[in-house]
JSON list of N, CA and C in Angstrom, two decimals:
[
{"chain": "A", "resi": 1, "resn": "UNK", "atom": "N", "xyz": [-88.54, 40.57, -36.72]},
{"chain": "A", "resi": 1, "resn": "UNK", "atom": "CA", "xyz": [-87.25, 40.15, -37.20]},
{"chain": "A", "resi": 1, "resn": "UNK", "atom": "C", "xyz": [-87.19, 40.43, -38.69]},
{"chain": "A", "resi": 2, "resn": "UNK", "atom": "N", "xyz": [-85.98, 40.76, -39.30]},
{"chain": "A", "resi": 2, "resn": "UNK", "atom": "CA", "xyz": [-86.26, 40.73, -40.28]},
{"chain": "A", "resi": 2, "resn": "UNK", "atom": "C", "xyz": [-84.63, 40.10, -41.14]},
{"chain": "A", "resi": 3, "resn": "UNK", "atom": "N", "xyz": [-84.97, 40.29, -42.62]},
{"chain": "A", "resi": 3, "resn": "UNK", "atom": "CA", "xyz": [-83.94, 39.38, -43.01]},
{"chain": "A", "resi": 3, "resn": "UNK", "atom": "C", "xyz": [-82.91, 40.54, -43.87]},
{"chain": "A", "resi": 4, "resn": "UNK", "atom": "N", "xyz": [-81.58, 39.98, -43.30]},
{"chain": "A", "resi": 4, "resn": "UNK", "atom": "CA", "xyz": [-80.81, 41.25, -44.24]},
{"chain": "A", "resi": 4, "resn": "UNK", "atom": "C", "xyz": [-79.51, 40.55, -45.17]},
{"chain": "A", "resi": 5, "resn": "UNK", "atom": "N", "xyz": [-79.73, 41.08, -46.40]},
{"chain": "A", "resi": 5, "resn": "UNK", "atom": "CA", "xyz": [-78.67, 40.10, -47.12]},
{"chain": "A", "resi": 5, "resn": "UNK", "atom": "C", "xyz": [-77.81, 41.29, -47.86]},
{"chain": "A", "resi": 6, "resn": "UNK", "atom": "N", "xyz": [-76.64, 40.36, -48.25]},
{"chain": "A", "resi": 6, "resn": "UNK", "atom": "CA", "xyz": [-75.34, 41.46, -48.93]},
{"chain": "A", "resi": 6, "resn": "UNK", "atom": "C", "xyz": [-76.26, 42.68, -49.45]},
{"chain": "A", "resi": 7, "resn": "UNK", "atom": "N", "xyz": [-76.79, 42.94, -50.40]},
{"chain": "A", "resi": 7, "resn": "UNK", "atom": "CA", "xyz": [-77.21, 44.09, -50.76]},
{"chain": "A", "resi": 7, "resn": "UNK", "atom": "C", "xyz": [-77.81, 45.20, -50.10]},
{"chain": "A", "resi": 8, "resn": "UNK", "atom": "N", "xyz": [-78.78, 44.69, -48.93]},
{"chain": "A", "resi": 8, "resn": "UNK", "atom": "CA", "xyz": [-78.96, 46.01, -48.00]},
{"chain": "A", "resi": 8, "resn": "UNK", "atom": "C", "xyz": [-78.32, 46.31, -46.85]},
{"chain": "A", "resi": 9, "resn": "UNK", "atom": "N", "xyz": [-76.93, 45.43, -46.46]},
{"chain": "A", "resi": 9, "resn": "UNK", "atom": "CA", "xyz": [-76.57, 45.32, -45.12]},
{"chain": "A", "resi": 9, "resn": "UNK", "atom": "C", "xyz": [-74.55, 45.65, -45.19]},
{"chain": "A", "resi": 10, "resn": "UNK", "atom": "N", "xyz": [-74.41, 45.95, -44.40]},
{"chain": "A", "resi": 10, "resn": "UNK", "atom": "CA", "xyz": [-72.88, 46.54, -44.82]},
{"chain": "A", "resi": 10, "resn": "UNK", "atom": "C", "xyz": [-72.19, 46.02, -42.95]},
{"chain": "A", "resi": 11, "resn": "UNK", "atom": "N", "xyz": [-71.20, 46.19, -42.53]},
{"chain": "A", "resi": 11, "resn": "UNK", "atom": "CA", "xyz": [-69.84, 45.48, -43.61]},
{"chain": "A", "resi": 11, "resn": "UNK", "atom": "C", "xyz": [-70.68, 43.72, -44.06]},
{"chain": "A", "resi": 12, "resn": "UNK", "atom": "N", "xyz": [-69.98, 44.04, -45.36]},
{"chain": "A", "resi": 12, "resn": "UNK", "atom": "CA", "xyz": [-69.79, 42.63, -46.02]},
{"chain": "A", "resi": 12, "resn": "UNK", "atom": "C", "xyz": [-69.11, 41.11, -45.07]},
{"chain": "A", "resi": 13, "resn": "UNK", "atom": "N", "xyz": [-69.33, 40.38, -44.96]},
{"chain": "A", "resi": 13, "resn": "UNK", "atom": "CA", "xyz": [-68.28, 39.23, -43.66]},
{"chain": "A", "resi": 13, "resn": "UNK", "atom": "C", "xyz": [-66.96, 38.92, -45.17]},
{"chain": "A", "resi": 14, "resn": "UNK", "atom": "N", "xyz": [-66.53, 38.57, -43.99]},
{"chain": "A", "resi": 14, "resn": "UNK", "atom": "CA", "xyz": [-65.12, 38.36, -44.83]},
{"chain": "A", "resi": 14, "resn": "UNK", "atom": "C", "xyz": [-64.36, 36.88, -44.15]},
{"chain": "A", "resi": 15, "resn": "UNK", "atom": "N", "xyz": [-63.50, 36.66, -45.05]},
{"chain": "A", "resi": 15, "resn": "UNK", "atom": "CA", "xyz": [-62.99, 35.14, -44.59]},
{"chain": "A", "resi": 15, "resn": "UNK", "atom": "C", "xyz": [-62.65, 34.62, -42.50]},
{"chain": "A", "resi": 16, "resn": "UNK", "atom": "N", "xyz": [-62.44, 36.28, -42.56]},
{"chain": "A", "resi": 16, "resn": "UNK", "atom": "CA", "xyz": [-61.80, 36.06, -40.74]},
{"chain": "A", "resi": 16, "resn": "UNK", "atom": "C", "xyz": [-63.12, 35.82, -40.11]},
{"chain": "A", "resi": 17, "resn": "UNK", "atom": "N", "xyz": [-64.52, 35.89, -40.71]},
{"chain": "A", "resi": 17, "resn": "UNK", "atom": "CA", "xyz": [-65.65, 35.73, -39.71]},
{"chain": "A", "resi": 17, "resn": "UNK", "atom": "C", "xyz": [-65.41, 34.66, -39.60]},
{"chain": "A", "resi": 18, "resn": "UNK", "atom": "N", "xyz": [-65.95, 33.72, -38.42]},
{"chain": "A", "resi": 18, "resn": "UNK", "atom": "CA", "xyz": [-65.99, 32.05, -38.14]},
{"chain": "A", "resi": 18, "resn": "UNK", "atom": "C", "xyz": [-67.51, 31.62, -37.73]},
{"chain": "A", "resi": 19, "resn": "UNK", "atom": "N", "xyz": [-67.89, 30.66, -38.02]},
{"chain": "A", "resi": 19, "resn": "UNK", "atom": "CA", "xyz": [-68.44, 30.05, -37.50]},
{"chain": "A", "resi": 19, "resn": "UNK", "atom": "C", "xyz": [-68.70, 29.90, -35.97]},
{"chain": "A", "resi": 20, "resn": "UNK", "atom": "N", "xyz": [-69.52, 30.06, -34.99]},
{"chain": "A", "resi": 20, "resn": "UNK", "atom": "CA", "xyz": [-69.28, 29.66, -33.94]},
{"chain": "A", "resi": 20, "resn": "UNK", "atom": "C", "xyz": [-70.00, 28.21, -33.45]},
{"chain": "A", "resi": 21, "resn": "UNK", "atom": "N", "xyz": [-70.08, 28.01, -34.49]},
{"chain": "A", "resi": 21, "resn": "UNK", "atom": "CA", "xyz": [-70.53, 26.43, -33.93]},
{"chain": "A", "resi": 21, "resn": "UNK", "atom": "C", "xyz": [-69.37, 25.64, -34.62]},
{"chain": "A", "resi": 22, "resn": "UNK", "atom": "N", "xyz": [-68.51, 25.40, -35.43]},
{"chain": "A", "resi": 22, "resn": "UNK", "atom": "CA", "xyz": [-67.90, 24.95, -36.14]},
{"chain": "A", "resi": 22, "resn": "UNK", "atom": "C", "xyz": [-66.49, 25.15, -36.96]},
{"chain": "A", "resi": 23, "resn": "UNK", "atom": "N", "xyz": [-66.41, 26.77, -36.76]},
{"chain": "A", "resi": 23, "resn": "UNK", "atom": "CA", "xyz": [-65.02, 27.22, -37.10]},
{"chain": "A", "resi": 23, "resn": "UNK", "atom": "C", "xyz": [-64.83, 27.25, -38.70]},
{"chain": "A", "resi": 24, "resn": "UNK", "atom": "N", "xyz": [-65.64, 26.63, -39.61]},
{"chain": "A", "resi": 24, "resn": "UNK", "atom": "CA", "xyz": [-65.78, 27.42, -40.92]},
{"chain": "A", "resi": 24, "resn": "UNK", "atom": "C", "xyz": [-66.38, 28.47, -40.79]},
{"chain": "A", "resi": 25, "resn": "UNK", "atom": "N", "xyz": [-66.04, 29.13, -42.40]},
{"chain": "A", "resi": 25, "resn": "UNK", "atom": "CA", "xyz": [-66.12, 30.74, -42.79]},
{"chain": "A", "resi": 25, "resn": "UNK", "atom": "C", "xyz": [-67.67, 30.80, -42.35]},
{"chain": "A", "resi": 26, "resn": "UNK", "atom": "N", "xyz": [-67.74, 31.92, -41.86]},
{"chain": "A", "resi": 26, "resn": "UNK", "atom": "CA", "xyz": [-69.29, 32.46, -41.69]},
{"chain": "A", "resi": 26, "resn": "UNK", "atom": "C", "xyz": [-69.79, 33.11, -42.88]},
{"chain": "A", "resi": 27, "resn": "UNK", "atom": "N", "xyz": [-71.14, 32.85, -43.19]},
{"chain": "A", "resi": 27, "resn": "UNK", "atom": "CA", "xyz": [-71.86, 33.63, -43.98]},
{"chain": "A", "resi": 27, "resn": "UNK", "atom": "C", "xyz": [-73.48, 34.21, -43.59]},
{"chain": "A", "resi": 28, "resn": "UNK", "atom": "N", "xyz": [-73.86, 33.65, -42.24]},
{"chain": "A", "resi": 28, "resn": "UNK", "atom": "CA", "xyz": [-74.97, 34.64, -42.09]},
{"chain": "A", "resi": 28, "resn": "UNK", "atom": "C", "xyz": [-74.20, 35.22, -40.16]},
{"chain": "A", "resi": 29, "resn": "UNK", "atom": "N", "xyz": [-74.91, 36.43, -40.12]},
{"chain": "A", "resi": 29, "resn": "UNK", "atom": "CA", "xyz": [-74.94, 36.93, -38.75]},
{"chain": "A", "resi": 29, "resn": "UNK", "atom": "C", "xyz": [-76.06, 37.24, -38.38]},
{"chain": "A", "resi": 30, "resn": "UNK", "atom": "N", "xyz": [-76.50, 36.79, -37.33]},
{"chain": "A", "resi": 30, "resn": "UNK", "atom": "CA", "xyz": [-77.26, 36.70, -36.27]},
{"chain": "A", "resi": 30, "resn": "UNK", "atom": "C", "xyz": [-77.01, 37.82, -35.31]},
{"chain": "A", "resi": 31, "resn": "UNK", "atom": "N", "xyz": [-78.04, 38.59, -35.71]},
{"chain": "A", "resi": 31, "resn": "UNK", "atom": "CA", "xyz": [-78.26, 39.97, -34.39]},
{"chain": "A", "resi": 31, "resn": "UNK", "atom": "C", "xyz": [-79.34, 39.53, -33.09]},
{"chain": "A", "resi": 32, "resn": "UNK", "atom": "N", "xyz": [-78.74, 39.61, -32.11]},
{"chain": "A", "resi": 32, "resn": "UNK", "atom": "CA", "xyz": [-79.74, 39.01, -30.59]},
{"chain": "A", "resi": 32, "resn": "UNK", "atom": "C", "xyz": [-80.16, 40.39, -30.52]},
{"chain": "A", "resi": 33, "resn": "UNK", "atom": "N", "xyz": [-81.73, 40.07, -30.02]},
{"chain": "A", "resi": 33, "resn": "UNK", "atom": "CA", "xyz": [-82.20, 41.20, -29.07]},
{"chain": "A", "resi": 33, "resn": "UNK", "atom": "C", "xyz": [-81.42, 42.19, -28.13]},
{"chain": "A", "resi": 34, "resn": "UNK", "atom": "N", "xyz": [-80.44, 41.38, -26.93]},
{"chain": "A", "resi": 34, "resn": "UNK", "atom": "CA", "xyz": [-79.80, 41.54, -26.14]},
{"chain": "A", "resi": 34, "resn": "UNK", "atom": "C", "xyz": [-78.29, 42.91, -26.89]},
{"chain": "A", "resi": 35, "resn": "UNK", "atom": "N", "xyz": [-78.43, 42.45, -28.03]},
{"chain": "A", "resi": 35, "resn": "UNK", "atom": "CA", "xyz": [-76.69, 43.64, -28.60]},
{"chain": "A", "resi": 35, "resn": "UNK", "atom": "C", "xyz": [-75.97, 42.35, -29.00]},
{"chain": "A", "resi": 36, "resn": "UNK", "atom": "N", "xyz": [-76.07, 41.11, -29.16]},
{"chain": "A", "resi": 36, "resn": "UNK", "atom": "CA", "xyz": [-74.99, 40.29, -29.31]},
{"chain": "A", "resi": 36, "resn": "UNK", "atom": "C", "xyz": [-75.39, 39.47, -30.44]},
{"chain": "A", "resi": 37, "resn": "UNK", "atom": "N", "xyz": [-74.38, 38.75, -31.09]},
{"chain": "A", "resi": 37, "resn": "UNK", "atom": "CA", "xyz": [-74.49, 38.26, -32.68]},
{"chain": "A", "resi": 37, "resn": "UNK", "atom": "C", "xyz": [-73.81, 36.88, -32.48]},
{"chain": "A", "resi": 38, "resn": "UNK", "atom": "N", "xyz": [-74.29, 36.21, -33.51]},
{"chain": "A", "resi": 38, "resn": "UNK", "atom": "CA", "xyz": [-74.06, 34.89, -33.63]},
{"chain": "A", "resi": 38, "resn": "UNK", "atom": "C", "xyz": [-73.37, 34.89, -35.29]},
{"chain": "A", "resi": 39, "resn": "UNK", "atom": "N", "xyz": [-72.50, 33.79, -35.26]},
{"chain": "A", "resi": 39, "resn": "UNK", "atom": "CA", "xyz": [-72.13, 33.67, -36.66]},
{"chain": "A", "resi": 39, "resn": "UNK", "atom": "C", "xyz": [-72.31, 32.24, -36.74]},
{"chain": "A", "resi": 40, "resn": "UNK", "atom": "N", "xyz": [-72.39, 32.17, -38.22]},
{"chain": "A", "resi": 40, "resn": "UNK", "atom": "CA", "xyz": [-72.47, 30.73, -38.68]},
{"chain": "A", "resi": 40, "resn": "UNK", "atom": "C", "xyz": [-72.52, 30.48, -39.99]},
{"chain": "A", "resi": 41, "resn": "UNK", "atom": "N", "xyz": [-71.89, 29.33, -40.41]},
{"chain": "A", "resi": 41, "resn": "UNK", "atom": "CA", "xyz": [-71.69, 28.85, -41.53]},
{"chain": "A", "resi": 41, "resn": "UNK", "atom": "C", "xyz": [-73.37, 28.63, -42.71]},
{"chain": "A", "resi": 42, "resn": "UNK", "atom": "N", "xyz": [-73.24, 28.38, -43.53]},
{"chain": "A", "resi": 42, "resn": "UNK", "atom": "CA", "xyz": [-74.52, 27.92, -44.43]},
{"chain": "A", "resi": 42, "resn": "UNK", "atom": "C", "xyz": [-75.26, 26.91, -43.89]},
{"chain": "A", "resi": 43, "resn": "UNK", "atom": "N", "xyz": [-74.45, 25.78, -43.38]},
{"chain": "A", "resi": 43, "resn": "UNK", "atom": "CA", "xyz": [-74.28, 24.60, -43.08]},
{"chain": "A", "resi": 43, "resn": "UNK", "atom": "C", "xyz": [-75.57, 24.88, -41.58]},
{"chain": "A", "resi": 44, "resn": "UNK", "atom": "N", "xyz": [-74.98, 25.32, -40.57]},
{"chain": "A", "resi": 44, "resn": "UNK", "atom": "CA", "xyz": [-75.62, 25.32, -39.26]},
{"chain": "A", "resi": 44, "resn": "UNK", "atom": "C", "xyz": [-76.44, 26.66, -39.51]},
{"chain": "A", "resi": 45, "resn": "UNK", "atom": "N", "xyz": [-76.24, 27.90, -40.15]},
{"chain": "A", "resi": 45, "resn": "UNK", "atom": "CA", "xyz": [-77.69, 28.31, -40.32]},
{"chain": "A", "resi": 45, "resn": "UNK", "atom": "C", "xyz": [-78.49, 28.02, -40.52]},
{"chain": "A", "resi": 46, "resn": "UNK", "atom": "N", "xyz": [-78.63, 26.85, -41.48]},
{"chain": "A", "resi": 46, "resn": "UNK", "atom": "CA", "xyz": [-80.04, 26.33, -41.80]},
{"chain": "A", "resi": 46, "resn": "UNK", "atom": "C", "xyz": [-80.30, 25.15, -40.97]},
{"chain": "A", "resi": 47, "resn": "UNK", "atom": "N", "xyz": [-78.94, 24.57, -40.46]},
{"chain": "A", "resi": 47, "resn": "UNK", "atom": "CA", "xyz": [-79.71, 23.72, -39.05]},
{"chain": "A", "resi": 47, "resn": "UNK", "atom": "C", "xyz": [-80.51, 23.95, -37.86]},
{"chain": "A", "resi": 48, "resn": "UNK", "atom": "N", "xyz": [-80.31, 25.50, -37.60]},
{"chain": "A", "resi": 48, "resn": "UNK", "atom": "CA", "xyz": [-80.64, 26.15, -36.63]},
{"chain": "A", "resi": 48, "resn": "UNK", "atom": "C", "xyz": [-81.86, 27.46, -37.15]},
{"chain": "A", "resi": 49, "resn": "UNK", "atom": "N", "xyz": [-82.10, 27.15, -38.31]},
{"chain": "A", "resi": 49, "resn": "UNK", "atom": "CA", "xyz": [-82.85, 28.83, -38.69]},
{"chain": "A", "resi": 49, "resn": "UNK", "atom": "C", "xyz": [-84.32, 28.73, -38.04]},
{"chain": "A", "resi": 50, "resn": "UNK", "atom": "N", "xyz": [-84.99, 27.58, -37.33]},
{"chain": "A", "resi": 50, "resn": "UNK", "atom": "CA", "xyz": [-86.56, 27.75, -36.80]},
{"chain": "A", "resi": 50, "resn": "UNK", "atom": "C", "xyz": [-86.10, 28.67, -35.43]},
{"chain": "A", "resi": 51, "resn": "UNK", "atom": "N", "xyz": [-85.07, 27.94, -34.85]},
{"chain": "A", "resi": 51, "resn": "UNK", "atom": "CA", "xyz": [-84.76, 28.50, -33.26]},
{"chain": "A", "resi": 51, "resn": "UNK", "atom": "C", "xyz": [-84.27, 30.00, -33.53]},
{"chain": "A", "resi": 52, "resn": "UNK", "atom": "N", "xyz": [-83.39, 30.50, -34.62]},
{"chain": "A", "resi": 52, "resn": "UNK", "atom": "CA", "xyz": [-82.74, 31.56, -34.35]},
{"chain": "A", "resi": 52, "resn": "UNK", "atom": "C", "xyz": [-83.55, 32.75, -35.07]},
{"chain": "A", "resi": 53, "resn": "UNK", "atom": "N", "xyz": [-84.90, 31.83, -35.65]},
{"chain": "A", "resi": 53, "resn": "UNK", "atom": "CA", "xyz": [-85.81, 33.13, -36.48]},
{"chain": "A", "resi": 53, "resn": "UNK", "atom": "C", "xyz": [-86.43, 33.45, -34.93]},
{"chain": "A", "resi": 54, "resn": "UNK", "atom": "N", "xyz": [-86.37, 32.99, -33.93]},
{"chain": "A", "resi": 54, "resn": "UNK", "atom": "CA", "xyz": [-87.67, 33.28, -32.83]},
{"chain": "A", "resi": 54, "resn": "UNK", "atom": "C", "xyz": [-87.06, 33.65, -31.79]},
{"chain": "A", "resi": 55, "resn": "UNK", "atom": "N", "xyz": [-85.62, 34.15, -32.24]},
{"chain": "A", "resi": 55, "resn": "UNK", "atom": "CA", "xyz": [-84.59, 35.06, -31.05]},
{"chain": "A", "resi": 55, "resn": "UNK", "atom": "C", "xyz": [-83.82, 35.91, -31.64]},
{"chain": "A", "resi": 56, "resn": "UNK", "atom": "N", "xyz": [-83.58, 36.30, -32.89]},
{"chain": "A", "resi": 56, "resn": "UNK", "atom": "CA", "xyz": [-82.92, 37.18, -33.40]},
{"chain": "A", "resi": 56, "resn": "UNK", "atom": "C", "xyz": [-83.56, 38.37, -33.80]},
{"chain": "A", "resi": 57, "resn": "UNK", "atom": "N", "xyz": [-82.76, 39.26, -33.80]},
{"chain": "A", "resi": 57, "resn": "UNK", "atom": "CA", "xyz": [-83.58, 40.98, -34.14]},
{"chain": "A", "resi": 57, "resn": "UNK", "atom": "C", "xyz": [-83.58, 41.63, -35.73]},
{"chain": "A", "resi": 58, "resn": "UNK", "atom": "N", "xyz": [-82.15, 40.28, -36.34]},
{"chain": "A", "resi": 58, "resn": "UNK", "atom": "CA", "xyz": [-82.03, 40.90, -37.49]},
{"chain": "A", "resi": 58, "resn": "UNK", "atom": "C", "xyz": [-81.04, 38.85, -38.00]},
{"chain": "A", "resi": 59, "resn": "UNK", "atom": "N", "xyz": [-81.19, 39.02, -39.33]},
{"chain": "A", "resi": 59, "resn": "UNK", "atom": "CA", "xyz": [-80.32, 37.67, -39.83]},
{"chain": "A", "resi": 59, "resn": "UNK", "atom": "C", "xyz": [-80.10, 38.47, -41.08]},
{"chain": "A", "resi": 60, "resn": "UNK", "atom": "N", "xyz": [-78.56, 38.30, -40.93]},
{"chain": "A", "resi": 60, "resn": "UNK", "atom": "CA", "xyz": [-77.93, 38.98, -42.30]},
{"chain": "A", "resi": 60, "resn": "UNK", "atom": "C", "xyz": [-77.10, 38.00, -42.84]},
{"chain": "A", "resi": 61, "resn": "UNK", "atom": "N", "xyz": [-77.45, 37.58, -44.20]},
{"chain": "A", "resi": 61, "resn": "UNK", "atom": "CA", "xyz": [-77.45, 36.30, -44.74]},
{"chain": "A", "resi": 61, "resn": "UNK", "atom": "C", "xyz": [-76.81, 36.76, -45.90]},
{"chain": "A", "resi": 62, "resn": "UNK", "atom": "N", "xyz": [-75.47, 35.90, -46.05]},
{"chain": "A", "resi": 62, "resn": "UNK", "atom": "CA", "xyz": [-74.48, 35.82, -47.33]},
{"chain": "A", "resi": 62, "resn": "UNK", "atom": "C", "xyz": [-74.31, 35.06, -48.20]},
{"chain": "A", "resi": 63, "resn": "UNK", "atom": "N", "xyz": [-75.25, 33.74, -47.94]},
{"chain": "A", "resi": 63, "resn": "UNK", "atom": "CA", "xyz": [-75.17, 32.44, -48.50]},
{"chain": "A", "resi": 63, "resn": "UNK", "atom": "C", "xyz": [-75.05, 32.55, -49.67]},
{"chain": "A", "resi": 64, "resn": "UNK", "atom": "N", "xyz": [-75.44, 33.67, -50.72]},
{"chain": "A", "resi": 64, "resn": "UNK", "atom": "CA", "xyz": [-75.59, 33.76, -52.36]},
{"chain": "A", "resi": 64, "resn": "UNK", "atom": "C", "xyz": [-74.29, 34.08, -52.85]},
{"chain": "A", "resi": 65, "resn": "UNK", "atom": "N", "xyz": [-73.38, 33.84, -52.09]},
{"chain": "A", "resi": 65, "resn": "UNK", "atom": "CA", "xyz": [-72.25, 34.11, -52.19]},
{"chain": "A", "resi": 65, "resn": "UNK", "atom": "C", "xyz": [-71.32, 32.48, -52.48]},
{"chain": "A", "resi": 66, "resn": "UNK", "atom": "N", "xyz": [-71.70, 32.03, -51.87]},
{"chain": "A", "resi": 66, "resn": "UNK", "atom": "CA", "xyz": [-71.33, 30.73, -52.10]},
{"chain": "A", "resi": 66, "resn": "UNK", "atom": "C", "xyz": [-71.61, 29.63, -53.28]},
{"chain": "A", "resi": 67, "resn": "UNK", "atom": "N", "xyz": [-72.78, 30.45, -54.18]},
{"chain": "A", "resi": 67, "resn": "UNK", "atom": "CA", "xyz": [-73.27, 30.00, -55.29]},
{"chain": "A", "resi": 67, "resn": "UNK", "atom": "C", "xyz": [-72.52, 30.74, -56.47]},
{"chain": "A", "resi": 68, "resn": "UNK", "atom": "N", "xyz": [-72.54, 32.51, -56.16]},
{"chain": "A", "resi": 68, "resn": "UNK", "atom": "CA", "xyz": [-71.41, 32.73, -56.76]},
{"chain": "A", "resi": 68, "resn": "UNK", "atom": "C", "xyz": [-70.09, 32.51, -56.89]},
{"chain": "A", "resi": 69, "resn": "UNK", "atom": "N", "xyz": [-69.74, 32.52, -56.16]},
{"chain": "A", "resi": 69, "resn": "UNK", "atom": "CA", "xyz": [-67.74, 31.64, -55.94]},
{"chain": "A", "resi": 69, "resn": "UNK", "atom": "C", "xyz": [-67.81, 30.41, -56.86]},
{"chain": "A", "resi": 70, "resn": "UNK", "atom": "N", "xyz": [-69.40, 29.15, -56.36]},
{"chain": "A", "resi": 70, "resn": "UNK", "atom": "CA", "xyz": [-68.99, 28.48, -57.39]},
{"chain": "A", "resi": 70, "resn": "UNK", "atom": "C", "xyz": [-69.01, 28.36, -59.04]},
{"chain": "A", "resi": 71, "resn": "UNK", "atom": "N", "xyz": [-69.91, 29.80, -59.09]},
{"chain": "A", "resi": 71, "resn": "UNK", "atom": "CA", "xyz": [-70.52, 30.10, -60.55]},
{"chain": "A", "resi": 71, "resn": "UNK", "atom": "C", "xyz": [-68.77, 30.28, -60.91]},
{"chain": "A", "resi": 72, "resn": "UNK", "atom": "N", "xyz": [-68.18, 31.35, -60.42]},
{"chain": "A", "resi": 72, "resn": "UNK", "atom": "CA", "xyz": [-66.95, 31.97, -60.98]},
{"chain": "A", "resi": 72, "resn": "UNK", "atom": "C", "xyz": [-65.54, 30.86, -61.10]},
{"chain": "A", "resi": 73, "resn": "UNK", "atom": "N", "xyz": [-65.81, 30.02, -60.28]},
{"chain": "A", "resi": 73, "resn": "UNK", "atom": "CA", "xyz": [-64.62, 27.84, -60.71]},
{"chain": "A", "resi": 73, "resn": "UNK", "atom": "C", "xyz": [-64.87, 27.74, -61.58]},
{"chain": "A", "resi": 74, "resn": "UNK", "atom": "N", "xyz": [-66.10, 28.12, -62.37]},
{"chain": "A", "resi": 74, "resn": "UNK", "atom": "CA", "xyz": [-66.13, 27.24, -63.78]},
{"chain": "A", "resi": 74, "resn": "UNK", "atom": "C", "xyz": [-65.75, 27.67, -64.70]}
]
């Protein structure tokens, strides 16, 4: 498995991704073995990151994004 974040991984997620546990904005995606992806918020990625490191093929993670947005409020 490995880990893929904004800088080596393309398309970028954008506000229309959702959550599928929760329906806020997504910021990491979850690639399955199988061809199929999971989205999820900051929030439930890291609720879920032991289970989804030991089934996913790839985790492409945006979360530094959310530190920037709040760097740029101030």
């Amino acid at each position: 498995m490995s880990t893929l974040t904004a800088d080596n991984a393309a398309p970028e997620m954008t506000a229309a991704d959702r959550c599928d546990a929760c329906g806020a904005q997504a910021y990491v995606r979850v690639l399955m073995a199988g061809g199929g992806e999971l989205l999820f918020c900051a929030h439930h990625a890291r609720k879920h990151s032991e289970a989804l490191s030991s089934v996913a093929t790839h985790i492409h993670d945006e979360t530094e994004r959310l530190h920037a947005e709040t760097e740029n409020e101030r």
